[in-house]
Amino acid sequence: MQFINVASLLALASYVVADSESFGLLVIRSGSAYQNSGITKDGDILAVGGSDYVEGVIDDEGHFKVGDKYVSSNNGKFIVGDSKDSDFAIKDGYLTFHDSQGFTISDSTSRLSLPVGDDTTYALKAISKEGQSVSDFSPSGKKSDDKPASNNTSNTSSSIVPPIYTQTDNGAAGMAKIGLGAGLAAVAALLI
């Protein structure tokens, strides 16, 4: 009979890589036109609305992976492609980037970006297919030399957007029509 050395098992366990739960994103900002809207792709840029809800995971190095592509910040906009930013996490059920829960949405294009100056910020709730808030996730495999993207021209302070849950005209009813919308609609209904 062979026995496995406990120290060897612990060393092996330290190499196991885990991802977050799979999730979609729901915009939270009480009284806004975007309250309870889902995040989708507009070409290769993250935006609000549409029918192709973004669903992804955060890997153990802090990359936000959508299918076989990654989300990165390019001049403040969030692009889905081959480039990777490694400072995504889920904290208190909300997506964070560089420890900030604040994101902005362009009124003219509905595209998601990072806040600059006094921009209105929105929180992005991480929601499972079943409509539940996903567990918090902090990447443990993030390398110490990972730094924010050099082309990021925005303020990445750690201001937190407090969630205030209310229902607006564009809420759960509109979300029930599309993809991940069933799960997101269920959570939106719970937030009412």
Backbone as JSON Lines, residues from 0, in Angstrom:
{"i":0,"aa":"M","n":[0.84,-1.18,0.0],"ca":[0.0,0.0,0.0],"c":[0.88,1.24,0.0]}
{"i":1,"aa":"Q","n":[0.58,2.21,-0.87],"ca":[1.37,3.43,-0.93],"c":[0.6,4.56,-0.28]}
{"i":2,"aa":"F","n":[1.35,5.4,0.43],"ca":[0.76,6.57,1.06],"c":[1.26,7.82,0.35]}
{"i":3,"aa":"I","n":[0.4,8.77,0.21],"ca":[0.77,10.01,-0.45],"c":[1.19,11.0,0.63]}
{"i":4,"aa":"N","n":[2.3,11.62,0.41],"ca":[2.83,12.61,1.33],"c":[1.89,13.83,1.36]}
{"i":5,"aa":"V","n":[1.46,14.24,2.56],"ca":[0.54,15.37,2.71],"c":[1.17,16.65,2.16]}
{"i":6,"aa":"A","n":[2.46,16.84,2.39],"ca":[3.13,18.04,1.88],"c":[3.09,18.08,0.36]}
{"i":7,"aa":"S","n":[3.22,16.91,-0.27],"ca":[3.15,16.85,-1.73],"c":[1.76,17.22,-2.22]}
{"i":8,"aa":"L","n":[0.73,16.76,-1.52],"ca":[-0.64,17.12,-1.91],"c":[-0.88,18.61,-1.76]}
{"i":9,"aa":"L","n":[-0.39,19.21,-0.69],"ca":[-0.57,20.64,-0.5],"c":[0.16,21.43,-1.57]}
{"i":10,"aa":"A","n":[1.35,20.99,-1.94],"ca":[2.09,21.67,-3.0],"c":[1.35,21.56,-4.33]}
{"i":11,"aa":"L","n":[0.79,20.39,-4.61],"ca":[0.01,20.2,-5.83],"c":[-1.23,21.08,-5.82]}
{"i":12,"aa":"A","n":[-1.89,21.16,-4.68],"ca":[-3.11,21.97,-4.57],"c":[-2.83,23.44,-4.83]}
{"i":13,"aa":"S","n":[-1.61,23.9,-4.53],"ca":[-1.29,25.31,-4.76],"c":[-1.22,25.64,-6.25]}
{"i":14,"aa":"Y","n":[-1.07,24.62,-7.11],"ca":[-1.03,24.85,-8.54],"c":[-2.38,24.74,-9.22]}
{"i":15,"aa":"V","n":[-3.4,24.33,-8.48],"ca":[-4.73,24.19,-9.05],"c":[-5.28,25.59,-9.34]}
{"i":16,"aa":"V","n":[-5.76,25.78,-10.55],"ca":[-6.28,27.07,-10.97],"c":[-7.8,26.98,-11.0]}
{"i":17,"aa":"A","n":[-8.43,27.96,-10.44],"ca":[-9.89,27.97,-10.41],"c":[-10.39,29.28,-11.01]}
{"i":18,"aa":"D","n":[-11.54,29.21,-11.65],"ca":[-12.2,30.4,-12.19],"c":[-13.4,30.73,-11.32]}
{"i":19,"aa":"S","n":[-13.9,31.94,-11.49],"ca":[-15.14,32.33,-10.81],"c":[-16.29,31.53,-11.41]}
{"i":20,"aa":"E","n":[-17.46,31.68,-10.8],"ca":[-18.67,31.13,-11.4],"c":[-18.92,31.89,-12.71]}
{"i":21,"aa":"S","n":[-19.62,31.28,-13.64],"ca":[-20.01,31.95,-14.87],"c":[-21.09,32.99,-14.51]}
{"i":22,"aa":"F","n":[-21.0,34.17,-15.13],"ca":[-21.95,35.23,-14.78],"c":[-22.21,36.16,-15.97]}
{"i":23,"aa":"G","n":[-23.34,36.84,-15.88],"ca":[-23.68,37.95,-16.76],"c":[-23.66,39.21,-15.91]}
{"i":24,"aa":"L","n":[-23.87,40.36,-16.51],"ca":[-23.78,41.62,-15.78],"c":[-25.07,42.42,-15.9]}
{"i":25,"aa":"L","n":[-25.54,42.92,-14.77],"ca":[-26.76,43.7,-14.67],"c":[-26.41,45.08,-14.14]}
{"i":26,"aa":"V","n":[-26.82,46.14,-14.85],"ca":[-26.52,47.51,-14.44],"c":[-27.39,47.89,-13.25]}
{"i":27,"aa":"I","n":[-26.76,48.45,-12.24],"ca":[-27.47,48.91,-11.05],"c":[-27.17,50.39,-10.81]}
{"i":28,"aa":"R","n":[-28.18,51.21,-10.92],"ca":[-28.14,52.61,-10.51],"c":[-29.58,53.09,-10.45]}
{"i":29,"aa":"S","n":[-30.05,53.24,-9.23],"ca":[-31.44,53.61,-9.0],"c":[-31.82,54.88,-9.75]}
{"i":30,"aa":"G","n":[-32.96,54.83,-10.43],"ca":[-33.5,55.99,-11.11],"c":[-32.87,56.3,-12.45]}
{"i":31,"aa":"S","n":[-31.89,55.51,-12.88],"ca":[-31.24,55.79,-14.16],"c":[-31.98,55.08,-15.29]}
{"i":32,"aa":"A","n":[-31.74,55.52,-16.5],"ca":[-32.34,54.88,-17.68],"c":[-31.8,53.47,-17.88]}
{"i":33,"aa":"Y","n":[-30.65,53.16,-17.28],"ca":[-30.0,51.86,-17.49],"c":[-30.27,50.87,-16.36]}
{"i":34,"aa":"Q","n":[-30.98,51.27,-15.31],"ca":[-31.24,50.4,-14.17],"c":[-31.79,49.04,-14.63]}
{"i":35,"aa":"N","n":[-31.17,47.97,-14.18],"ca":[-31.56,46.58,-14.47],"c":[-31.37,46.17,-15.93]}
{"i":36,"aa":"S","n":[-30.58,46.92,-16.69],"ca":[-30.25,46.54,-18.07],"c":[-29.05,45.59,-18.04]}
{"i":37,"aa":"G","n":[-28.97,44.73,-19.04],"ca":[-27.85,43.81,-19.14],"c":[-26.73,44.36,-20.0]}
{"i":38,"aa":"I","n":[-25.52,43.85,-19.77],"ca":[-24.36,44.23,-20.57],"c":[-24.23,43.25,-21.73]}
{"i":39,"aa":"T","n":[-24.08,43.79,-22.94],"ca":[-23.97,43.0,-24.17],"c":[-22.72,43.45,-24.93]}
{"i":40,"aa":"K","n":[-22.55,42.89,-26.11],"ca":[-21.46,43.33,-26.98],"c":[-22.04,44.12,-28.15]}
{"i":41,"aa":"D","n":[-21.4,45.25,-28.45],"ca":[-21.7,46.04,-29.63],"c":[-20.46,45.91,-30.5]}
{"i":42,"aa":"G","n":[-20.46,44.95,-31.42],"ca":[-19.24,44.59,-32.13],"c":[-18.29,43.93,-31.14]}
{"i":43,"aa":"D","n":[-17.16,44.55,-30.9],"ca":[-16.23,44.0,-29.92],"c":[-16.14,44.87,-28.66]}
{"i":44,"aa":"I","n":[-17.1,45.79,-28.48],"ca":[-17.09,46.69,-27.33],"c":[-18.27,46.37,-26.42]}
{"i":45,"aa":"L","n":[-18.04,46.36,-25.1],"ca":[-19.12,46.12,-24.15],"c":[-20.05,47.32,-24.11]}
{"i":46,"aa":"A","n":[-21.35,47.04,-24.1],"ca":[-22.37,48.09,-24.13],"c":[-23.58,47.63,-23.34]}
{"i":47,"aa":"V","n":[-24.58,48.49,-23.27],"ca":[-25.84,48.18,-22.57],"c":[-26.9,47.89,-23.62]}
{"i":48,"aa":"G","n":[-27.72,46.87,-23.36],"ca":[-28.84,46.56,-24.25],"c":[-28.46,45.55,-25.31]}
{"i":49,"aa":"G","n":[-29.32,45.35,-26.27],"ca":[-29.08,44.37,-27.32],"c":[-29.55,42.99,-26.9]}
{"i":50,"aa":"S","n":[-29.23,41.99,-27.69],"ca":[-29.73,40.65,-27.4],"c":[-28.63,39.62,-27.13]}
{"i":51,"aa":"D","n":[-27.38,40.02,-27.19],"ca":[-26.27,39.09,-26.99],"c":[-25.59,39.38,-25.66]}
{"i":52,"aa":"Y","n":[-26.24,38.93,-24.57],"ca":[-25.69,39.19,-23.26],"c":[-24.3,38.6,-23.1]}
{"i":53,"aa":"V","n":[-23.42,39.37,-22.51],"ca":[-22.07,38.9,-22.21],"c":[-22.16,37.94,-21.04]}
{"i":54,"aa":"E","n":[-21.55,36.79,-21.2],"ca":[-21.45,35.82,-20.12],"c":[-20.01,35.37,-20.06]}
{"i":55,"aa":"G","n":[-19.43,35.39,-18.88],"ca":[-18.03,35.02,-18.77],"c":[-17.64,34.59,-17.38]}
{"i":56,"aa":"V","n":[-16.34,34.46,-17.18],"ca":[-15.75,34.11,-15.89],"c":[-14.52,34.99,-15.68]}
{"i":57,"aa":"I","n":[-14.11,35.09,-14.45],"ca":[-12.83,35.7,-14.14],"c":[-11.89,34.56,-13.8]}
{"i":58,"aa":"D","n":[-10.77,34.51,-14.5],"ca":[-9.83,33.41,-14.24],"c":[-8.96,33.73,-13.03]}
{"i":59,"aa":"D","n":[-8.12,32.77,-12.66],"ca":[-7.34,32.9,-11.44],"c":[-6.23,33.95,-11.53]}
{"i":60,"aa":"E","n":[-6.04,34.53,-12.7],"ca":[-5.07,35.61,-12.84],"c":[-5.76,36.97,-12.96]}
{"i":61,"aa":"G","n":[-7.1,36.99,-12.8],"ca":[-7.84,38.25,-12.83],"c":[-8.26,38.7,-14.2]}
{"i":62,"aa":"H","n":[-8.17,37.83,-15.21],"ca":[-8.64,38.16,-16.56],"c":[-10.14,37.88,-16.64]}
{"i":63,"aa":"F","n":[-10.89,38.77,-17.27],"ca":[-12.32,38.58,-17.51],"c":[-12.43,37.9,-18.87]}
{"i":64,"aa":"K","n":[-12.79,36.62,-18.86],"ca":[-12.83,35.82,-20.08],"c":[-14.28,35.66,-20.55]}
{"i":65,"aa":"V","n":[-14.52,36.0,-21.81],"ca":[-15.83,35.88,-22.45],"c":[-15.64,34.92,-23.62]}
{"i":66,"aa":"G","n":[-16.13,33.68,-23.48],"ca":[-15.89,32.66,-24.49],"c":[-14.4,32.38,-24.58]}
{"i":67,"aa":"D","n":[-13.84,32.49,-25.78],"ca":[-12.4,32.29,-25.94],"c":[-11.65,33.62,-26.07]}
{"i":68,"aa":"K","n":[-12.32,34.73,-25.74],"ca":[-11.72,36.06,-25.8],"c":[-11.64,36.65,-24.39]}
{"i":69,"aa":"Y","n":[-11.01,37.81,-24.29],"ca":[-10.82,38.48,-23.01],"c":[-11.29,39.92,-23.08]}
{"i":70,"aa":"V","n":[-11.63,40.48,-21.93],"ca":[-12.03,41.88,-21.85],"c":[-10.81,42.69,-21.4]}
{"i":71,"aa":"S","n":[-10.56,43.78,-22.11],"ca":[-9.48,44.68,-21.72],"c":[-9.98,46.12,-21.86]}
{"i":72,"aa":"S","n":[-9.29,47.02,-21.19],"ca":[-9.63,48.43,-21.29],"c":[-8.71,49.08,-22.32]}
{"i":73,"aa":"N","n":[-9.32,49.76,-23.29],"ca":[-8.56,50.44,-24.33],"c":[-9.08,51.87,-24.4]}
{"i":74,"aa":"N","n":[-8.27,52.81,-23.95],"ca":[-8.68,54.22,-23.87],"c":[-9.98,54.37,-23.11]}
{"i":75,"aa":"G","n":[-10.12,53.6,-22.05],"ca":[-11.29,53.69,-21.19],"c":[-12.46,52.83,-21.6]}
{"i":76,"aa":"K","n":[-12.51,52.36,-22.86],"ca":[-13.6,51.49,-23.32],"c":[-13.23,50.04,-23.04]}
{"i":77,"aa":"F","n":[-14.23,49.2,-22.84],"ca":[-13.98,47.78,-22.6],"c":[-14.16,47.01,-23.9]}
{"i":78,"aa":"I","n":[-13.08,46.4,-24.36],"ca":[-13.01,45.69,-25.63],"c":[-12.93,44.19,-25.37]}
{"i":79,"aa":"V","n":[-13.65,43.39,-26.17],"ca":[-13.56,41.94,-26.1],"c":[-12.67,41.5,-27.25]}
{"i":80,"aa":"G","n":[-11.53,40.88,-26.93],"ca":[-10.58,40.47,-27.96],"c":[-9.47,39.61,-27.38]}
{"i":81,"aa":"D","n":[-8.3,39.72,-27.95],"ca":[-7.16,38.9,-27.53],"c":[-6.35,39.54,-26.42]}
{"i":82,"aa":"S","n":[-6.43,40.86,-26.23],"ca":[-5.69,41.54,-25.16],"c":[-6.33,41.22,-23.82]}
{"i":83,"aa":"K","n":[-5.51,41.22,-22.76],"ca":[-6.0,40.89,-21.43],"c":[-5.6,41.97,-20.43]}
{"i":84,"aa":"D","n":[-6.52,42.34,-19.57],"ca":[-6.21,43.12,-18.37],"c":[-6.41,42.16,-17.21]}
{"i":85,"aa":"S","n":[-5.59,42.29,-16.2],"ca":[-5.62,41.26,-15.15],"c":[-6.01,41.8,-13.79]}
{"i":86,"aa":"D","n":[-6.93,42.71,-13.73],"ca":[-7.31,43.23,-12.41],"c":[-8.82,43.23,-12.21]}
{"i":87,"aa":"F","n":[-9.5,42.22,-12.76],"ca":[-10.94,42.05,-12.54],"c":[-11.16,41.17,-11.33]}
{"i":88,"aa":"A","n":[-12.26,41.39,-10.64],"ca":[-12.65,40.56,-9.49],"c":[-14.15,40.75,-9.28]}
{"i":89,"aa":"I","n":[-14.7,39.99,-8.35],"ca":[-16.09,40.18,-7.92],"c":[-16.04,40.43,-6.42]}
{"i":90,"aa":"K","n":[-16.56,41.58,-6.01],"ca":[-16.56,41.97,-4.6],"c":[-17.97,42.38,-4.21]}
{"i":91,"aa":"D","n":[-18.47,41.79,-3.15],"ca":[-19.83,42.07,-2.68],"c":[-20.86,41.83,-3.77]}
{"i":92,"aa":"G","n":[-20.56,40.89,-4.69],"ca":[-21.48,40.55,-5.77],"c":[-21.39,41.44,-6.99]}
{"i":93,"aa":"Y","n":[-20.45,42.39,-7.01],"ca":[-20.31,43.34,-8.11],"c":[-18.96,43.16,-8.81]}
{"i":94,"aa":"L","n":[-18.94,43.37,-10.13],"ca":[-17.7,43.35,-10.88],"c":[-16.84,44.54,-10.46]}
{"i":95,"aa":"T","n":[-15.56,44.29,-10.25],"ca":[-14.62,45.37,-9.98],"c":[-13.51,45.33,-11.02]}
{"i":96,"aa":"F","n":[-12.93,46.48,-11.27],"ca":[-11.76,46.6,-12.14],"c":[-10.82,47.56,-11.43]}
{"i":97,"aa":"H","n":[-9.62,47.11,-11.15],"ca":[-8.65,47.87,-10.35],"c":[-9.28,48.31,-9.03]}
{"i":98,"aa":"D","n":[-9.99,47.38,-8.38],"ca":[-10.63,47.58,-7.08],"c":[-11.75,48.63,-7.08]}
{"i":99,"aa":"S","n":[-12.22,49.06,-8.24],"ca":[-13.31,50.02,-8.31],"c":[-14.57,49.34,-8.85]}
{"i":100,"aa":"Q","n":[-15.71,49.65,-8.25],"ca":[-16.99,49.13,-8.73],"c":[-17.69,50.14,-9.64]}
{"i":101,"aa":"G","n":[-17.08,51.25,-9.93],"ca":[-17.71,52.29,-10.74],"c":[-17.37,52.19,-12.21]}
{"i":102,"aa":"F","n":[-18.4,52.16,-13.06],"ca":[-18.25,52.14,-14.51],"c":[-19.15,53.23,-15.08]}
{"i":103,"aa":"T","n":[-18.87,53.71,-16.28],"ca":[-19.73,54.71,-16.91],"c":[-20.36,54.13,-18.17]}
{"i":104,"aa":"I","n":[-21.44,54.74,-18.59],"ca":[-22.14,54.34,-19.81],"c":[-22.37,55.6,-20.63]}
{"i":105,"aa":"S","n":[-21.93,55.57,-21.88],"ca":[-22.11,56.71,-22.77],"c":[-23.59,56.84,-23.14]}
{"i":106,"aa":"D","n":[-24.16,58.02,-22.92],"ca":[-25.55,58.24,-23.29],"c":[-25.75,58.18,-24.81]}
{"i":107,"aa":"S","n":[-24.73,58.52,-25.58],"ca":[-24.88,58.54,-27.04],"c":[-24.68,57.16,-27.68]}
{"i":108,"aa":"T","n":[-23.82,56.31,-27.08],"ca":[-23.53,55.01,-27.71],"c":[-23.92,53.82,-26.85]}
{"i":109,"aa":"S","n":[-24.27,54.02,-25.6],"ca":[-24.58,52.96,-24.63],"c":[-23.37,52.07,-24.35]}
{"i":110,"aa":"R","n":[-22.17,52.53,-24.67],"ca":[-20.97,51.73,-24.44],"c":[-20.47,51.91,-23.02]}
{"i":111,"aa":"L","n":[-19.91,50.83,-22.49],"ca":[-19.38,50.79,-21.14],"c":[-17.95,51.3,-21.13]}
{"i":112,"aa":"S","n":[-17.6,52.12,-20.16],"ca":[-16.23,52.62,-20.06],"c":[-15.89,52.9,-18.6]}
{"i":113,"aa":"L","n":[-14.69,53.37,-18.4],"ca":[-14.23,53.74,-17.07],"c":[-14.58,55.18,-16.78]}
{"i":114,"aa":"P","n":[-14.81,55.52,-15.51],"ca":[-15.16,56.9,-15.19],"c":[-13.98,57.86,-15.39]}
{"i":115,"aa":"V","n":[-14.3,59.06,-15.85],"ca":[-13.31,60.13,-15.98],"c":[-13.92,61.37,-15.34]}
{"i":116,"aa":"G","n":[-13.21,61.96,-14.41],"ca":[-13.7,63.17,-13.76],"c":[-14.98,62.92,-13.0]}
{"i":117,"aa":"D","n":[-16.0,63.72,-13.3],"ca":[-17.27,63.65,-12.58],"c":[-18.32,62.82,-13.29]}
{"i":118,"aa":"D","n":[-17.91,61.86,-14.14],"ca":[-18.87,61.01,-14.84],"c":[-19.8,60.31,-13.86]}
{"i":119,"aa":"T","n":[-21.05,60.11,-14.26],"ca":[-21.99,59.31,-13.48],"c":[-21.52,57.86,-13.53]}
{"i":120,"aa":"T","n":[-21.45,57.22,-12.38],"ca":[-20.98,55.83,-12.35],"c":[-22.13,54.87,-12.06]}
{"i":121,"aa":"Y","n":[-21.95,53.66,-12.55],"ca":[-22.92,52.58,-12.41],"c":[-22.2,51.37,-11.84]}
{"i":122,"aa":"A","n":[-22.92,50.57,-11.06],"ca":[-22.38,49.3,-10.57],"c":[-22.86,48.19,-11.49]}
{"i":123,"aa":"L","n":[-22.06,47.13,-11.62],"ca":[-22.41,45.99,-12.47],"c":[-22.52,44.75,-11.59]}
{"i":124,"aa":"K","n":[-23.75,44.32,-11.36],"ca":[-24.02,43.14,-10.53],"c":[-23.7,41.89,-11.33]}
{"i":125,"aa":"A","n":[-22.91,40.99,-10.73],"ca":[-22.56,39.71,-11.37],"c":[-23.64,38.7,-11.04]}
{"i":126,"aa":"I","n":[-24.37,38.23,-12.08],"ca":[-25.55,37.39,-11.92],"c":[-25.37,36.06,-12.64]}
{"i":127,"aa":"S","n":[-25.74,34.96,-11.96],"ca":[-25.67,33.63,-12.57],"c":[-26.84,33.42,-13.52]}
{"i":128,"aa":"K","n":[-26.8,32.34,-14.31],"ca":[-27.91,32.0,-15.22],"c":[-29.21,31.8,-14.45]}
{"i":129,"aa":"E","n":[-29.08,31.37,-13.2],"ca":[-30.27,31.12,-12.37],"c":[-30.81,32.4,-11.76]}
{"i":130,"aa":"G","n":[-30.17,33.55,-12.02],"ca":[-30.65,34.82,-11.49],"c":[-30.15,35.14,-10.1]}
{"i":131,"aa":"Q","n":[-29.15,34.41,-9.63],"ca":[-28.6,34.65,-8.3],"c":[-27.3,35.46,-8.41]}
{"i":132,"aa":"S","n":[-27.02,36.22,-7.37],"ca":[-25.75,36.92,-7.29],"c":[-24.64,35.87,-7.16]}
{"i":133,"aa":"V","n":[-23.56,36.02,-7.92],"ca":[-22.47,35.04,-7.84],"c":[-21.59,35.34,-6.63]}
{"i":134,"aa":"S","n":[-20.86,34.33,-6.21],"ca":[-19.97,34.46,-5.07],"c":[-18.83,35.42,-5.39]}
{"i":135,"aa":"D","n":[-18.34,36.06,-4.35],"ca":[-17.18,36.93,-4.52],"c":[-16.01,36.11,-5.02]}
{"i":136,"aa":"F","n":[-15.15,36.75,-5.8],"ca":[-13.99,36.06,-6.37],"c":[-12.82,37.02,-6.46]}
{"i":137,"aa":"S","n":[-11.74,36.66,-5.8],"ca":[-10.48,37.4,-5.9],"c":[-9.45,36.47,-6.5]}
{"i":138,"aa":"P","n":[-8.84,36.87,-7.59],"ca":[-7.86,36.0,-8.24],"c":[-6.67,35.75,-7.31]}
{"i":139,"aa":"S","n":[-6.33,34.48,-7.14],"ca":[-5.19,34.16,-6.28],"c":[-3.92,33.98,-7.09]}
{"i":140,"aa":"G","n":[-4.04,33.78,-8.39],"ca":[-2.87,33.55,-9.22],"c":[-2.34,34.8,-9.88]}
{"i":141,"aa":"K","n":[-2.85,35.98,-9.49],"ca":[-2.42,37.22,-10.11],"c":[-0.94,37.44,-9.81]}
{"i":142,"aa":"K","n":[-0.19,37.71,-10.86],"ca":[1.24,37.94,-10.7],"c":[1.48,39.33,-10.15]}
{"i":143,"aa":"S","n":[2.51,39.46,-9.33],"ca":[2.81,40.76,-8.71],"c":[3.23,41.8,-9.72]}
{"i":144,"aa":"D","n":[3.7,41.38,-10.91],"ca":[4.11,42.36,-11.9],"c":[2.98,42.79,-12.83]}
{"i":145,"aa":"D","n":[1.76,42.25,-12.61],"ca":[0.62,42.68,-13.42],"c":[0.3,44.13,-13.09]}
{"i":146,"aa":"K","n":[0.13,44.94,-14.1],"ca":[-0.16,46.35,-13.92],"c":[-1.34,46.72,-14.8]}
{"i":147,"aa":"P","n":[-2.02,47.83,-14.48],"ca":[-3.1,48.28,-15.34],"c":[-2.58,48.53,-16.75]}
{"i":148,"aa":"A","n":[-3.46,48.42,-17.72],"ca":[-3.07,48.66,-19.1],"c":[-2.53,50.08,-19.25]}
{"i":149,"aa":"S","n":[-1.44,50.23,-19.99],"ca":[-0.8,51.53,-20.13],"c":[-1.65,52.52,-20.92]}
{"i":150,"aa":"N","n":[-2.58,52.03,-21.73],"ca":[-3.43,52.93,-22.52],"c":[-4.7,53.3,-21.79]}
{"i":151,"aa":"N","n":[-4.79,52.96,-20.53],"ca":[-5.94,53.3,-19.72],"c":[-5.81,54.75,-19.29]}
{"i":152,"aa":"T","n":[-6.68,55.62,-19.79],"ca":[-6.56,57.05,-19.52],"c":[-7.56,57.51,-18.49]}
{"i":153,"aa":"S","n":[-8.09,56.61,-17.71],"ca":[-9.15,57.0,-16.8],"c":[-8.71,56.97,-15.35]}
{"i":154,"aa":"N","n":[-9.57,57.49,-14.54],"ca":[-9.39,57.47,-13.1],"c":[-9.76,56.08,-12.6]}
{"i":155,"aa":"T","n":[-8.84,55.41,-11.94],"ca":[-9.14,54.09,-11.41],"c":[-9.11,54.11,-9.89]}
{"i":156,"aa":"S","n":[-9.65,55.16,-9.31],"ca":[-9.7,55.23,-7.85],"c":[-10.63,54.16,-7.33]}
{"i":157,"aa":"S","n":[-10.57,53.94,-6.04],"ca":[-11.35,52.85,-5.47],"c":[-12.68,53.33,-4.92]}
{"i":158,"aa":"S","n":[-13.28,54.33,-5.54],"ca":[-14.59,54.77,-5.07],"c":[-15.61,53.68,-5.32]}
{"i":159,"aa":"I","n":[-16.46,53.47,-4.36],"ca":[-17.45,52.41,-4.43],"c":[-18.81,53.04,-4.7]}
{"i":160,"aa":"V","n":[-19.54,52.48,-5.63],"ca":[-20.89,52.93,-5.93],"c":[-21.83,52.13,-5.07]}
{"i":161,"aa":"P","n":[-22.53,52.76,-4.13],"ca":[-23.42,52.0,-3.27],"c":[-24.65,51.54,-4.05]}
{"i":162,"aa":"P","n":[-24.99,50.26,-3.96],"ca":[-26.15,49.78,-4.69],"c":[-27.45,50.23,-4.04]}
{"i":163,"aa":"I","n":[-28.35,50.77,-4.85],"ca":[-29.68,51.12,-4.4],"c":[-30.63,50.45,-5.36]}
{"i":164,"aa":"Y","n":[-31.47,49.56,-4.86],"ca":[-32.29,48.73,-5.73],"c":[-33.69,49.28,-5.88]}
{"i":165,"aa":"T","n":[-34.01,49.71,-7.11],"ca":[-35.37,50.11,-7.43],"c":[-35.67,49.68,-8.85]}
{"i":166,"aa":"Q","n":[-36.92,49.75,-9.21],"ca":[-37.34,49.35,-10.56],"c":[-37.66,50.59,-11.38]}
{"i":167,"aa":"T","n":[-37.22,50.62,-12.63],"ca":[-37.57,51.69,-13.54],"c":[-38.28,51.1,-14.76]}
{"i":168,"aa":"D","n":[-38.73,51.96,-15.66],"ca":[-39.49,51.51,-16.82],"c":[-38.77,50.5,-17.7]}
{"i":169,"aa":"N","n":[-37.45,50.53,-17.75],"ca":[-36.72,49.64,-18.65],"c":[-36.22,48.38,-17.96]}
{"i":170,"aa":"G","n":[-36.77,48.01,-16.85],"ca":[-36.26,46.93,-16.01],"c":[-36.52,45.53,-16.49]}
{"i":171,"aa":"A","n":[-37.06,44.72,-15.6],"ca":[-37.15,43.28,-15.8],"c":[-37.97,42.89,-17.03]}
{"i":172,"aa":"A","n":[-39.01,43.62,-17.35],"ca":[-39.86,43.22,-18.49],"c":[-39.06,43.21,-19.79]}
{"i":173,"aa":"G","n":[-38.21,44.21,-19.99],"ca":[-37.41,44.27,-21.21],"c":[-36.33,43.2,-21.23]}
{"i":174,"aa":"M","n":[-35.83,42.82,-20.07],"ca":[-34.75,41.85,-20.01],"c":[-35.23,40.43,-20.25]}
{"i":175,"aa":"A","n":[-36.49,40.15,-19.99],"ca":[-37.01,38.79,-20.1],"c":[-37.01,38.3,-21.55]}
{"i":176,"aa":"K","n":[-36.78,39.2,-22.5],"ca":[-36.87,38.85,-23.92],"c":[-35.61,38.2,-24.47]}
{"i":177,"aa":"I","n":[-34.49,38.25,-23.78],"ca":[-33.23,37.87,-24.43],"c":[-32.36,36.94,-23.6]}
{"i":178,"aa":"G","n":[-31.55,36.08,-24.29],"ca":[-30.55,35.16,-23.76],"c":[-30.5,34.97,-22.27]}
{"i":179,"aa":"L","n":[-29.48,35.51,-21.67],"ca":[-29.27,35.41,-20.24],"c":[-30.35,36.2,-19.5]}
{"i":180,"aa":"G","n":[-31.2,36.86,-20.27],"ca":[-32.24,37.71,-19.71],"c":[-33.16,37.03,-18.71]}
{"i":181,"aa":"A","n":[-33.43,35.75,-18.87],"ca":[-34.32,35.07,-17.93],"c":[-33.74,35.11,-16.53]}
{"i":182,"aa":"G","n":[-32.47,34.79,-16.41],"ca":[-31.82,34.84,-15.1],"c":[-31.7,36.26,-14.59]}
{"i":183,"aa":"L","n":[-31.35,37.18,-15.48],"ca":[-31.22,38.57,-15.08],"c":[-32.57,39.16,-14.72]}
{"i":184,"aa":"A","n":[-33.62,38.75,-15.44],"ca":[-34.96,39.23,-15.12],"c":[-35.41,38.74,-13.76]}
{"i":185,"aa":"A","n":[-35.04,37.52,-13.44],"ca":[-35.4,36.97,-12.13],"c":[-34.76,37.8,-11.02]}
{"i":186,"aa":"V","n":[-33.49,38.14,-11.2],"ca":[-32.82,38.95,-10.17],"c":[-33.38,40.34,-10.14]}
{"i":187,"aa":"A","n":[-33.7,40.9,-11.29],"ca":[-34.28,42.25,-11.32],"c":[-35.6,42.26,-10.56]}
{"i":188,"aa":"A","n":[-36.39,41.21,-10.72],"ca":[-37.67,41.13,-10.01],"c":[-37.45,41.06,-8.5]}
{"i":189,"aa":"L","n":[-36.39,40.39,-8.08],"ca":[-36.07,40.33,-6.66],"c":[-35.62,41.66,-6.11]}
{"i":190,"aa":"L","n":[-35.06,42.49,-6.97],"ca":[-34.55,43.78,-6.53],"c":[-35.64,44.84,-6.4]}
{"i":191,"aa":"I","n":[-36.82,44.52,-6.88],"ca":[-37.92,45.48,-6.86],"c":[-38.42,45.66,-5.44]}
